[in-house]
């Protein structure tokens, strides 16, 4: 072995050893969890629930960094460019599997630039209307929209969000003329829905749940193939006549690509414990949320399947975002 080869080999060995030691010591400082929607919405609720538990088990603060905008793609861009050292994590949603079908260009590649860590949770979306809409069923809502073409607005957490594609799918399947109104998150959208500025939304369950139970909005259907235990008397959209309508919103913990596998596995293990704790289970059940349970490799396969599916749906529905 010549001197140059020896030096390169020695340097590589030292870097590998340093990386292993760093992963073994992790974490030694606060961790930032980038949440790609504003505070108060479902993604934020889920992030703060599990973030607190991770703070307790990892013995370091988990700081929630809300970076809303462009249907979650602003936050994704920020997280994708962060150092892959385990100190920046990202809470992705189904919106990030939808985005490639809506945007002509993205500043990141969801499957290439992130390493899957764990599926955190999943939840149905709920078709809701305010009390100014004279509809108690999906059929009555469709009839009302057809009688008022172009006058019914549906809100979303932003272009490319799960609420956006849920509404576009509803529009496509019912052949109705409804107008999309994007917001920077679910929380401000819900304020306008209750205030009458918009008439309907297909919102994620945790964000909609307290307002449904308080009687401030009315639930007409859920988007999943089976009914939600949180709303046992509410039919599915499939049951209500939109045969084949099936959407589940999910939330996944991701890390910038290249994060040490030891850190990814540690996070997967800690998160699995967190979502099984009784207070988390209780809170999730009240909001119609199901805890996730996937290993990183399983999550990678799941995300690939979801991306293929929703890119196709977005294109067939004619949905776009800029």
PDB file of C-alpha atoms in Angstrom:
ATOM      1  CA  UNK A   1       0.000   0.000   0.000  1.00  0.00           C
ATOM      2  CA  UNK A   2       1.501   3.350  -0.998  1.00  0.00           C
ATOM      3  CA  UNK A   3       1.501   6.350   1.305  1.00  0.00           C
ATOM      4  CA  UNK A   4      -1.443   8.172  -0.386  1.00  0.00           C
ATOM      5  CA  UNK A   5      -3.641   5.083  -0.310  1.00  0.00           C
ATOM      6  CA  UNK A   6      -2.755   4.525   3.333  1.00  0.00           C
ATOM      7  CA  UNK A   7      -3.669   8.120   4.219  1.00  0.00           C
ATOM      8  CA  UNK A   8      -7.007   7.923   2.400  1.00  0.00           C
ATOM      9  CA  UNK A   9      -7.865   4.627   4.106  1.00  0.00           C
ATOM     10  CA  UNK A  10      -6.873   5.983   7.508  1.00  0.00           C
ATOM     11  CA  UNK A  11      -8.948   9.133   6.982  1.00  0.00           C
ATOM     12  CA  UNK A  12     -11.995   7.123   5.933  1.00  0.00           C
ATOM     13  CA  UNK A  13     -11.618   4.891   8.988  1.00  0.00           C
ATOM     14  CA  UNK A  14     -11.408   7.898  11.296  1.00  0.00           C
ATOM     15  CA  UNK A  15     -14.490   9.509   9.717  1.00  0.00           C
ATOM     16  CA  UNK A  16     -16.467   6.270  10.060  1.00  0.00           C
ATOM     17  CA  UNK A  17     -15.412   5.922  13.684  1.00  0.00           C
ATOM     18  CA  UNK A  18     -16.322   9.546  14.391  1.00  0.00           C
ATOM     19  CA  UNK A  19     -19.730   9.104  12.768  1.00  0.00           C
ATOM     20  CA  UNK A  20     -20.437   5.945  14.765  1.00  0.00           C
ATOM     21  CA  UNK A  21     -19.422   7.640  18.007  1.00  0.00           C
ATOM     22  CA  UNK A  22     -21.585  10.652  17.168  1.00  0.00           C
ATOM     23  CA  UNK A  23     -24.605   8.432  16.508  1.00  0.00           C
ATOM     24  CA  UNK A  24     -24.000   6.534  19.751  1.00  0.00           C
ATOM     25  CA  UNK A  25     -23.922   9.787  21.753  1.00  0.00           C
ATOM     26  CA  UNK A  26     -26.964  11.295  20.045  1.00  0.00           C
ATOM     27  CA  UNK A  27     -28.761  13.401  21.090  1.00  0.00           C
ATOM     28  CA  UNK A  28     -26.625  15.905  22.973  1.00  0.00           C
ATOM     29  CA  UNK A  29     -28.635  19.042  22.112  1.00  0.00           C
ATOM     30  CA  UNK A  30     -32.200  20.073  21.196  1.00  0.00           C
ATOM     31  CA  UNK A  31     -33.852  18.541  18.137  1.00  0.00           C
ATOM     32  CA  UNK A  32     -35.890  20.609  15.675  1.00  0.00           C
ATOM     33  CA  UNK A  33     -39.039  19.063  14.219  1.00  0.00           C
ATOM     34  CA  UNK A  34     -40.069  20.969  11.085  1.00  0.00           C
ATOM     35  CA  UNK A  35     -43.854  21.022  10.731  1.00  0.00           C
ATOM     36  CA  UNK A  36     -44.913  22.139   7.239  1.00  0.00           C
ATOM     37  CA  UNK A  37     -48.200  23.763   8.298  1.00  0.00           C
ATOM     38  CA  UNK A  38     -49.089  26.586  10.682  1.00  0.00           C
ATOM     39  CA  UNK A  39     -49.844  26.083  14.378  1.00  0.00           C
ATOM     40  CA  UNK A  40     -53.264  24.805  15.369  1.00  0.00           C
ATOM     41  CA  UNK A  41     -53.932  22.448  12.471  1.00  0.00           C
ATOM     42  CA  UNK A  42     -53.880  18.662  12.489  1.00  0.00           C
ATOM     43  CA  UNK A  43     -50.214  18.253  11.516  1.00  0.00           C
ATOM     44  CA  UNK A  44     -49.251  20.623  14.324  1.00  0.00           C
ATOM     45  CA  UNK A  45     -51.474  18.764  16.820  1.00  0.00           C
ATOM     46  CA  UNK A  46     -49.881  15.421  15.940  1.00  0.00           C
ATOM     47  CA  UNK A  47     -46.370  16.917  16.008  1.00  0.00           C
ATOM     48  CA  UNK A  48     -46.789  18.430  19.463  1.00  0.00           C
ATOM     49  CA  UNK A  49     -48.325  15.250  20.865  1.00  0.00           C
ATOM     50  CA  UNK A  50     -45.438  13.000  19.814  1.00  0.00           C
ATOM     51  CA  UNK A  51     -42.801  15.725  20.133  1.00  0.00           C
ATOM     52  CA  UNK A  52     -43.455  16.001  23.857  1.00  0.00           C
ATOM     53  CA  UNK A  53     -43.088  12.241  24.276  1.00  0.00           C
ATOM     54  CA  UNK A  54     -39.842  12.160  22.296  1.00  0.00           C
ATOM     55  CA  UNK A  55     -38.511  15.010  24.439  1.00  0.00           C
ATOM     56  CA  UNK A  56     -39.141  12.908  27.532  1.00  0.00           C
ATOM     57  CA  UNK A  57     -37.576   9.699  26.203  1.00  0.00           C
ATOM     58  CA  UNK A  58     -34.582  11.323  24.464  1.00  0.00           C
ATOM     59  CA  UNK A  59     -33.884  13.706  27.374  1.00  0.00           C
ATOM     60  CA  UNK A  60     -33.595  16.641  24.987  1.00  0.00           C
ATOM     61  CA  UNK A  61     -36.154  19.291  23.937  1.00  0.00           C
ATOM     62  CA  UNK A  62     -37.953  18.684  20.649  1.00  0.00           C
ATOM     63  CA  UNK A  63     -38.628  22.145  19.232  1.00  0.00           C
ATOM     64  CA  UNK A  64     -41.605  22.472  16.885  1.00  0.00           C
ATOM     65  CA  UNK A  65     -40.720  24.731  13.947  1.00  0.00           C
ATOM     66  CA  UNK A  66     -43.873  25.608  11.970  1.00  0.00           C
ATOM     67  CA  UNK A  67     -42.963  26.432   8.360  1.00  0.00           C
ATOM     68  CA  UNK A  68     -46.295  26.634   6.541  1.00  0.00           C
ATOM     69  CA  UNK A  69     -46.868  27.500   2.911  1.00  0.00           C
ATOM     70  CA  UNK A  70     -47.466  26.004  -0.540  1.00  0.00           C
ATOM     71  CA  UNK A  71     -49.288  22.926   0.693  1.00  0.00           C
ATOM     72  CA  UNK A  72     -46.437  21.808   2.913  1.00  0.00           C
ATOM     73  CA  UNK A  73     -43.704  22.129   0.301  1.00  0.00           C
ATOM     74  CA  UNK A  74     -42.033  25.148   1.926  1.00  0.00           C
ATOM     75  CA  UNK A  75     -41.344  23.182   5.096  1.00  0.00           C
ATOM     76  CA  UNK A  76     -40.227  20.168   3.084  1.00  0.00           C
ATOM     77  CA  UNK A  77     -37.701  22.277   1.172  1.00  0.00           C
ATOM     78  CA  UNK A  78     -36.243  23.641   4.409  1.00  0.00           C
ATOM     79  CA  UNK A  79     -35.997  20.214   6.044  1.00  0.00           C
ATOM     80  CA  UNK A  80     -34.520  18.548   2.945  1.00  0.00           C
ATOM     81  CA  UNK A  81     -31.605  20.992   2.968  1.00  0.00           C
ATOM     82  CA  UNK A  82     -30.847  20.580   6.688  1.00  0.00           C
ATOM     83  CA  UNK A  83     -27.763  18.652   7.907  1.00  0.00           C
ATOM     84  CA  UNK A  84     -28.326  14.901   8.110  1.00  0.00           C
ATOM     85  CA  UNK A  85     -27.171  14.669  11.723  1.00  0.00           C
ATOM     86  CA  UNK A  86     -30.370  13.727  13.542  1.00  0.00           C
ATOM     87  CA  UNK A  87     -30.989  17.218  14.876  1.00  0.00           C
ATOM     88  CA  UNK A  88     -33.500  18.228  12.211  1.00  0.00           C
ATOM     89  CA  UNK A  89     -36.520  16.022  11.597  1.00  0.00           C
ATOM     90  CA  UNK A  90     -39.575  16.505   9.400  1.00  0.00           C
ATOM     91  CA  UNK A  91     -43.228  15.568   9.854  1.00  0.00           C
ATOM     92  CA  UNK A  92     -44.391  14.695   6.367  1.00  0.00           C
ATOM     93  CA  UNK A  93     -48.003  14.063   5.405  1.00  0.00           C
ATOM     94  CA  UNK A  94     -49.924  12.559   2.521  1.00  0.00           C
ATOM     95  CA  UNK A  95     -49.659  16.035   0.958  1.00  0.00           C
ATOM     96  CA  UNK A  96     -46.019  15.293   0.152  1.00  0.00           C
ATOM     97  CA  UNK A  97     -47.028  12.248  -1.870  1.00  0.00           C
ATOM     98  CA  UNK A  98     -49.615  14.351  -3.690  1.00  0.00           C
ATOM     99  CA  UNK A  99     -47.345  17.326  -4.453  1.00  0.00           C
ATOM    100  CA  UNK A 100     -45.402  15.743  -7.370  1.00  0.00           C
ATOM    101  CA  UNK A 101     -48.701  15.437  -9.239  1.00  0.00           C
ATOM    102  CA  UNK A 102     -49.658  19.073  -8.640  1.00  0.00           C
ATOM    103  CA  UNK A 103     -46.477  21.134  -8.957  1.00  0.00           C
ATOM    104  CA  UNK A 104     -44.460  21.409 -12.152  1.00  0.00           C
ATOM    105  CA  UNK A 105     -41.290  21.937 -10.126  1.00  0.00           C
ATOM    106  CA  UNK A 106     -40.334  21.181  -6.543  1.00  0.00           C
ATOM    107  CA  UNK A 107     -37.078  22.219  -4.883  1.00  0.00           C
ATOM    108  CA  UNK A 108     -36.725  18.758  -3.364  1.00  0.00           C
ATOM    109  CA  UNK A 109     -37.464  15.122  -4.216  1.00  0.00           C
ATOM    110  CA  UNK A 110     -39.599  13.621  -1.455  1.00  0.00           C
ATOM    111  CA  UNK A 111     -38.411  10.042  -1.895  1.00  0.00           C
ATOM    112  CA  UNK A 112     -34.776  10.857  -2.669  1.00  0.00           C
ATOM    113  CA  UNK A 113     -34.056  13.660  -0.189  1.00  0.00           C
ATOM    114  CA  UNK A 114     -35.589  12.112   2.936  1.00  0.00           C
ATOM    115  CA  UNK A 115     -35.009   8.910   4.890  1.00  0.00           C
ATOM    116  CA  UNK A 116     -38.236   7.382   6.278  1.00  0.00           C
ATOM    117  CA  UNK A 117     -38.220   6.970  10.062  1.00  0.00           C
ATOM    118  CA  UNK A 118     -41.694   5.949  11.216  1.00  0.00           C
ATOM    119  CA  UNK A 119     -45.380   6.212  10.383  1.00  0.00           C
ATOM    120  CA  UNK A 120     -46.732   8.355  13.218  1.00  0.00           C
ATOM    121  CA  UNK A 121     -50.483   8.221  12.683  1.00  0.00           C
ATOM    122  CA  UNK A 122     -53.344   8.167  10.206  1.00  0.00           C
ATOM    123  CA  UNK A 123     -56.825   9.667  10.234  1.00  0.00           C
ATOM    124  CA  UNK A 124     -59.865  10.065   8.021  1.00  0.00           C
ATOM    125  CA  UNK A 125     -60.843  13.386   6.554  1.00  0.00           C
ATOM    126  CA  UNK A 126     -64.365  14.589   7.304  1.00  0.00           C
ATOM    127  CA  UNK A 127     -66.716  16.362   4.909  1.00  0.00           C
ATOM    128  CA  UNK A 128     -68.055  19.295   6.926  1.00  0.00           C
ATOM    129  CA  UNK A 129     -70.338  22.254   6.231  1.00  0.00           C
ATOM    130  CA  UNK A 130     -71.332  25.262   8.297  1.00  0.00           C
ATOM    131  CA  UNK A 131     -74.858  25.848   9.553  1.00  0.00           C
ATOM    132  CA  UNK A 132     -75.643  28.230   6.696  1.00  0.00           C
ATOM    133  CA  UNK A 133     -75.570  25.360   4.195  1.00  0.00           C
ATOM    134  CA  UNK A 134     -79.026  23.734   3.920  1.00  0.00           C
ATOM    135  CA  UNK A 135     -77.741  20.161   3.689  1.00  0.00           C
ATOM    136  CA  UNK A 136     -77.788  17.313   6.209  1.00  0.00           C
ATOM    137  CA  UNK A 137     -76.590  14.584   3.845  1.00  0.00           C
ATOM    138  CA  UNK A 138     -74.096  14.270   1.011  1.00  0.00           C
ATOM    139  CA  UNK A 139     -76.926  13.916  -1.497  1.00  0.00           C
ATOM    140  CA  UNK A 140     -78.495  17.167  -0.266  1.00  0.00           C
ATOM    141  CA  UNK A 141     -75.127  18.921  -0.445  1.00  0.00           C
ATOM    142  CA  UNK A 142     -74.548  17.780  -4.031  1.00  0.00           C
ATOM    143  CA  UNK A 143     -78.053  18.961  -4.984  1.00  0.00           C
ATOM    144  CA  UNK A 144     -77.404  22.330  -3.330  1.00  0.00           C
ATOM    145  CA  UNK A 145     -74.083  22.770  -5.157  1.00  0.00           C
ATOM    146  CA  UNK A 146     -75.661  21.889  -8.510  1.00  0.00           C
ATOM    147  CA  UNK A 147     -78.394  24.442  -7.844  1.00  0.00           C
ATOM    148  CA  UNK A 148     -75.718  27.056  -7.098  1.00  0.00           C
ATOM    149  CA  UNK A 149     -72.848  26.373  -9.532  1.00  0.00           C
ATOM    150  CA  UNK A 150     -69.668  28.294  -8.784  1.00  0.00           C
ATOM    151  CA  UNK A 151     -71.089  29.755  -5.549  1.00  0.00           C
ATOM    152  CA  UNK A 152     -69.966  27.103  -3.068  1.00  0.00           C
ATOM    153  CA  UNK A 153     -66.406  27.425  -1.788  1.00  0.00           C
ATOM    154  CA  UNK A 154     -64.369  24.633  -0.229  1.00  0.00           C
ATOM    155  CA  UNK A 155     -61.389  25.461   1.941  1.00  0.00           C
ATOM    156  CA  UNK A 156     -58.088  23.700   2.386  1.00  0.00           C
ATOM    157  CA  UNK A 157     -54.819  24.008   4.291  1.00  0.00           C
ATOM    158  CA  UNK A 158     -53.203  25.110   1.035  1.00  0.00           C
ATOM    159  CA  UNK A 159     -52.603  24.086  -2.562  1.00  0.00           C
ATOM    160  CA  UNK A 160     -51.489  20.490  -2.602  1.00  0.00           C
ATOM    161  CA  UNK A 161     -52.796  19.700   0.883  1.00  0.00           C
ATOM    162  CA  UNK A 162     -54.885  16.636   1.678  1.00  0.00           C
ATOM    163  CA  UNK A 163     -57.966  18.879   1.980  1.00  0.00           C
ATOM    164  CA  UNK A 164     -57.264  20.261  -1.487  1.00  0.00           C
ATOM    165  CA  UNK A 165     -57.010  16.890  -3.215  1.00  0.00           C
ATOM    166  CA  UNK A 166     -59.982  15.573  -1.189  1.00  0.00           C
ATOM    167  CA  UNK A 167     -62.070  18.449  -2.514  1.00  0.00           C
ATOM    168  CA  UNK A 168     -60.818  18.018  -6.067  1.00  0.00           C
ATOM    169  CA  UNK A 169     -61.682  14.317  -5.929  1.00  0.00           C
ATOM    170  CA  UNK A 170     -65.148  15.200  -4.596  1.00  0.00           C
ATOM    171  CA  UNK A 171     -65.604  17.743  -7.396  1.00  0.00           C
ATOM    172  CA  UNK A 172     -64.500  15.238 -10.027  1.00  0.00           C
ATOM    173  CA  UNK A 173     -66.665  12.379  -8.754  1.00  0.00           C
ATOM    174  CA  UNK A 174     -69.807  14.496  -8.255  1.00  0.00           C
ATOM    175  CA  UNK A 175     -69.273  16.551 -11.433  1.00  0.00           C
ATOM    176  CA  UNK A 176     -70.015  19.727  -9.502  1.00  0.00           C
ATOM    177  CA  UNK A 177     -68.702  23.293  -9.809  1.00  0.00           C
ATOM    178  CA  UNK A 178     -67.100  24.186  -6.460  1.00  0.00           C
ATOM    179  CA  UNK A 179     -64.389  26.784  -5.885  1.00  0.00           C
ATOM    180  CA  UNK A 180     -61.151  25.961  -4.065  1.00  0.00           C
ATOM    181  CA  UNK A 181     -59.991  28.514  -1.465  1.00  0.00           C
ATOM    182  CA  UNK A 182     -56.488  27.704  -0.168  1.00  0.00           C
ATOM    183  CA  UNK A 183     -55.273  28.847   3.265  1.00  0.00           C
ATOM    184  CA  UNK A 184     -51.892  28.580   5.003  1.00  0.00           C
ATOM    185  CA  UNK A 185     -53.170  25.877   7.327  1.00  0.00           C
ATOM    186  CA  UNK A 186     -56.224  24.086   8.674  1.00  0.00           C
ATOM    187  CA  UNK A 187     -56.711  26.398  11.670  1.00  0.00           C
ATOM    188  CA  UNK A 188     -57.354  29.647   9.729  1.00  0.00           C
ATOM    189  CA  UNK A 189     -59.463  27.732   7.240  1.00  0.00           C
ATOM    190  CA  UNK A 190     -61.705  26.429  10.059  1.00  0.00           C
ATOM    191  CA  UNK A 191     -62.182  29.992  11.359  1.00  0.00           C
ATOM    192  CA  UNK A 192     -63.499  31.123   7.986  1.00  0.00           C
ATOM    193  CA  UNK A 193     -65.674  28.028   7.596  1.00  0.00           C
ATOM    194  CA  UNK A 194     -67.387  28.668  10.925  1.00  0.00           C
ATOM    195  CA  UNK A 195     -67.635  32.366  10.084  1.00  0.00           C
ATOM    196  CA  UNK A 196     -69.407  31.685   6.782  1.00  0.00           C
ATOM    197  CA  UNK A 197     -66.695  32.978   4.423  1.00  0.00           C
ATOM    198  CA  UNK A 198     -66.525  29.482   2.901  1.00  0.00           C
ATOM    199  CA  UNK A 199     -69.225  26.820   2.925  1.00  0.00           C
ATOM    200  CA  UNK A 200     -67.518  23.444   3.106  1.00  0.00           C
ATOM    201  CA  UNK A 201     -64.270  21.576   3.633  1.00  0.00           C
ATOM    202  CA  UNK A 202     -63.002  18.014   3.711  1.00  0.00           C
ATOM    203  CA  UNK A 203     -60.847  18.517   6.758  1.00  0.00           C
ATOM    204  CA  UNK A 204     -58.640  16.146   8.734  1.00  0.00           C
ATOM    205  CA  UNK A 205     -60.338  14.680  11.784  1.00  0.00           C
ATOM    206  CA  UNK A 206     -58.247  16.167  14.661  1.00  0.00           C
ATOM    207  CA  UNK A 207     -58.690  19.699  13.335  1.00  0.00           C
ATOM    208  CA  UNK A 208     -62.421  19.252  12.680  1.00  0.00           C
ATOM    209  CA  UNK A 209     -63.328  17.094  15.702  1.00  0.00           C
ATOM    210  CA  UNK A 210     -63.732  19.755  18.443  1.00  0.00           C
ATOM    211  CA  UNK A 211     -65.855  21.942  16.178  1.00  0.00           C
ATOM    212  CA  UNK A 212     -68.027  18.993  15.126  1.00  0.00           C
ATOM    213  CA  UNK A 213     -68.630  17.941  18.725  1.00  0.00           C
ATOM    214  CA  UNK A 214     -69.340  21.563  19.696  1.00  0.00           C
ATOM    215  CA  UNK A 215     -71.974  21.767  16.940  1.00  0.00           C
ATOM    216  CA  UNK A 216     -70.197  24.594  15.116  1.00  0.00           C
ATOM    217  CA  UNK A 217     -69.910  22.574  11.885  1.00  0.00           C
ATOM    218  CA  UNK A 218     -71.801  19.526  10.663  1.00  0.00           C
ATOM    219  CA  UNK A 219     -70.162  16.262   9.580  1.00  0.00           C
ATOM    220  CA  UNK A 220     -71.764  14.686   6.512  1.00  0.00           C
ATOM    221  CA  UNK A 221     -69.291  11.893   5.707  1.00  0.00           C
ATOM    222  CA  UNK A 222     -65.792  10.544   6.271  1.00  0.00           C
ATOM    223  CA  UNK A 223     -63.353   9.826   3.457  1.00  0.00           C
ATOM    224  CA  UNK A 224     -62.140   6.358   4.484  1.00  0.00           C
ATOM    225  CA  UNK A 225     -63.599   3.062   3.247  1.00  0.00           C
ATOM    226  CA  UNK A 226     -64.871   2.229   6.737  1.00  0.00           C
ATOM    227  CA  UNK A 227     -66.609   4.432   9.287  1.00  0.00           C
ATOM    228  CA  UNK A 228     -64.585   6.181  11.975  1.00  0.00           C
ATOM    229  CA  UNK A 229     -65.147   5.176  15.629  1.00  0.00           C
ATOM    230  CA  UNK A 230     -64.948   8.890  16.436  1.00  0.00           C
ATOM    231  CA  UNK A 231     -68.106   9.508  14.339  1.00  0.00           C
ATOM    232  CA  UNK A 232     -70.058   6.214  14.428  1.00  0.00           C
ATOM    233  CA  UNK A 233     -73.234   7.731  12.974  1.00  0.00           C
ATOM    234  CA  UNK A 234     -71.475   9.430  10.069  1.00  0.00           C
ATOM    235  CA  UNK A 235     -71.393   7.448   6.786  1.00  0.00           C
ATOM    236  CA  UNK A 236     -68.445   7.113   4.457  1.00  0.00           C
ATOM    237  CA  UNK A 237     -68.474   8.971   1.160  1.00  0.00           C
ATOM    238  CA  UNK A 238     -68.505   5.557  -0.495  1.00  0.00           C
ATOM    239  CA  UNK A 239     -71.709   4.688   1.387  1.00  0.00           C
ATOM    240  CA  UNK A 240     -73.153   8.099   0.538  1.00  0.00           C
ATOM    241  CA  UNK A 241     -72.944   7.384  -3.186  1.00  0.00           C
ATOM    242  CA  UNK A 242     -69.387   8.268  -4.196  1.00  0.00           C
ATOM    243  CA  UNK A 243     -68.388   4.686  -4.903  1.00  0.00           C
ATOM    244  CA  UNK A 244     -64.673   4.063  -4.581  1.00  0.00           C
ATOM    245  CA  UNK A 245     -63.901   7.300  -2.720  1.00  0.00           C
ATOM    246  CA  UNK A 246     -61.136   6.385  -0.270  1.00  0.00           C
ATOM    247  CA  UNK A 247     -58.599   8.735   1.315  1.00  0.00           C
ATOM    248  CA  UNK A 248     -56.677   8.357   4.561  1.00  0.00           C
ATOM    249  CA  UNK A 249     -54.475  11.204   5.745  1.00  0.00           C
ATOM    250  CA  UNK A 250     -51.196  10.005   7.242  1.00  0.00           C
ATOM    251  CA  UNK A 251     -48.279  11.590   9.053  1.00  0.00           C
ATOM    252  CA  UNK A 252     -44.732  10.243   8.841  1.00  0.00           C
ATOM    253  CA  UNK A 253     -41.541  11.178  10.652  1.00  0.00           C
ATOM    254  CA  UNK A 254     -38.707  11.706   8.170  1.00  0.00           C
ATOM    255  CA  UNK A 255     -35.044  12.717   8.382  1.00  0.00           C
ATOM    256  CA  UNK A 256     -32.808  14.396   5.801  1.00  0.00           C
ATOM    257  CA  UNK A 257     -31.225  11.783   3.541  1.00  0.00           C
ATOM    258  CA  UNK A 258     -28.003  10.398   4.949  1.00  0.00           C
ATOM    259  CA  UNK A 259     -28.993  10.552   8.618  1.00  0.00           C
ATOM    260  CA  UNK A 260     -27.083   7.761  10.438  1.00  0.00           C
ATOM    261  CA  UNK A 261     -29.105   4.501  10.438  1.00  0.00           C
ATOM    262  CA  UNK A 262     -28.520   4.116  14.196  1.00  0.00           C
ATOM    263  CA  UNK A 263     -30.340   7.404  14.792  1.00  0.00           C
ATOM    264  CA  UNK A 264     -33.167   6.470  12.429  1.00  0.00           C
ATOM    265  CA  UNK A 265     -33.658   3.150  14.225  1.00  0.00           C
ATOM    266  CA  UNK A 266     -33.532   4.802  17.656  1.00  0.00           C
ATOM    267  CA  UNK A 267     -36.204   7.266  16.613  1.00  0.00           C
ATOM    268  CA  UNK A 268     -38.368   4.485  15.187  1.00  0.00           C
ATOM    269  CA  UNK A 269     -38.156   2.579  18.480  1.00  0.00           C
ATOM    270  CA  UNK A 270     -38.845   5.631  20.655  1.00  0.00           C
ATOM    271  CA  UNK A 271     -41.791   6.721  18.525  1.00  0.00           C
ATOM    272  CA  UNK A 272     -43.324   3.228  18.640  1.00  0.00           C
ATOM    273  CA  UNK A 273     -43.222   3.444  22.436  1.00  0.00           C
ATOM    274  CA  UNK A 274     -44.582   6.990  22.484  1.00  0.00           C
ATOM    275  CA  UNK A 275     -47.748   6.292  20.495  1.00  0.00           C
ATOM    276  CA  UNK A 276     -48.566   3.305  22.736  1.00  0.00           C
ATOM    277  CA  UNK A 277     -48.651   5.379  25.912  1.00  0.00           C
ATOM    278  CA  UNK A 278     -52.127   5.573  27.426  1.00  0.00           C
ATOM    279  CA  UNK A 279     -52.499   9.363  27.292  1.00  0.00           C
ATOM    280  CA  UNK A 280     -51.477   9.446  23.626  1.00  0.00           C
ATOM    281  CA  UNK A 281     -53.824   6.558  22.784  1.00  0.00           C
ATOM    282  CA  UNK A 282     -56.700   8.355  24.549  1.00  0.00           C
ATOM    283  CA  UNK A 283     -56.051  11.648  22.785  1.00  0.00           C
ATOM    284  CA  UNK A 284     -55.738   9.961  19.396  1.00  0.00           C
ATOM    285  CA  UNK A 285     -58.970   7.993  19.902  1.00  0.00           C
ATOM    286  CA  UNK A 286     -60.902  11.154  20.802  1.00  0.00           C
ATOM    287  CA  UNK A 287     -59.762  12.744  17.558  1.00  0.00           C
ATOM    288  CA  UNK A 288     -60.302   9.753  15.285  1.00  0.00           C
ATOM    289  CA  UNK A 289     -56.577   9.099  14.900  1.00  0.00           C
ATOM    290  CA  UNK A 290     -54.908   5.679  14.603  1.00  0.00           C
ATOM    291  CA  UNK A 291     -51.293   5.286  15.720  1.00  0.00           C
ATOM    292  CA  UNK A 292     -48.826   4.122  13.081  1.00  0.00           C
ATOM    293  CA  UNK A 293     -46.602   1.054  13.260  1.00  0.00           C
ATOM    294  CA  UNK A 294     -44.059   0.639  10.457  1.00  0.00           C
ATOM    295  CA  UNK A 295     -40.340   0.013  10.264  1.00  0.00           C
ATOM    296  CA  UNK A 296     -38.330   2.423   8.070  1.00  0.00           C
ATOM    297  CA  UNK A 297     -38.167  -0.005   5.133  1.00  0.00           C
ATOM    298  CA  UNK A 298     -41.929  -0.619   5.296  1.00  0.00           C
ATOM    299  CA  UNK A 299     -42.565   3.108   5.364  1.00  0.00           C
ATOM    300  CA  UNK A 300     -40.365   3.618   2.299  1.00  0.00           C
ATOM    301  CA  UNK A 301     -42.472   1.086   0.359  1.00  0.00           C
ATOM    302  CA  UNK A 302     -45.713   2.647   1.635  1.00  0.00           C
ATOM    303  CA  UNK A 303     -44.635   6.145   0.564  1.00  0.00           C
ATOM    304  CA  UNK A 304     -43.682   4.879  -2.889  1.00  0.00           C
ATOM    305  CA  UNK A 305     -47.111   3.287  -3.328  1.00  0.00           C
ATOM    306  CA  UNK A 306     -48.938   6.363  -2.027  1.00  0.00           C
ATOM    307  CA  UNK A 307     -46.995   8.706  -4.296  1.00  0.00           C
ATOM    308  CA  UNK A 308     -47.797   6.640  -7.384  1.00  0.00           C
ATOM    309  CA  UNK A 309     -51.481   6.513  -6.403  1.00  0.00           C
ATOM    310  CA  UNK A 310     -52.022  10.190  -5.582  1.00  0.00           C
ATOM    311  CA  UNK A 311     -50.000  11.598  -8.459  1.00  0.00           C
ATOM    312  CA  UNK A 312     -52.336   9.650 -10.745  1.00  0.00           C
ATOM    313  CA  UNK A 313     -55.467  10.841  -8.882  1.00  0.00           C
ATOM    314  CA  UNK A 314     -54.323  14.469  -8.996  1.00  0.00           C
ATOM    315  CA  UNK A 315     -53.739  14.321 -12.716  1.00  0.00           C
ATOM    316  CA  UNK A 316     -57.050  12.569 -13.413  1.00  0.00           C
ATOM    317  CA  UNK A 317     -58.882  15.189 -11.334  1.00  0.00           C
ATOM    318  CA  UNK A 318     -57.142  17.961 -13.244  1.00  0.00           C
ATOM    319  CA  UNK A 319     -55.774  19.472 -10.016  1.00  0.00           C
ATOM    320  CA  UNK A 320     -52.790  21.814 -10.203  1.00  0.00           C
ATOM    321  CA  UNK A 321     -50.881  24.115  -7.857  1.00  0.00           C
ATOM    322  CA  UNK A 322     -48.337  26.870  -8.355  1.00  0.00           C
TER     323      UNK A 322
END
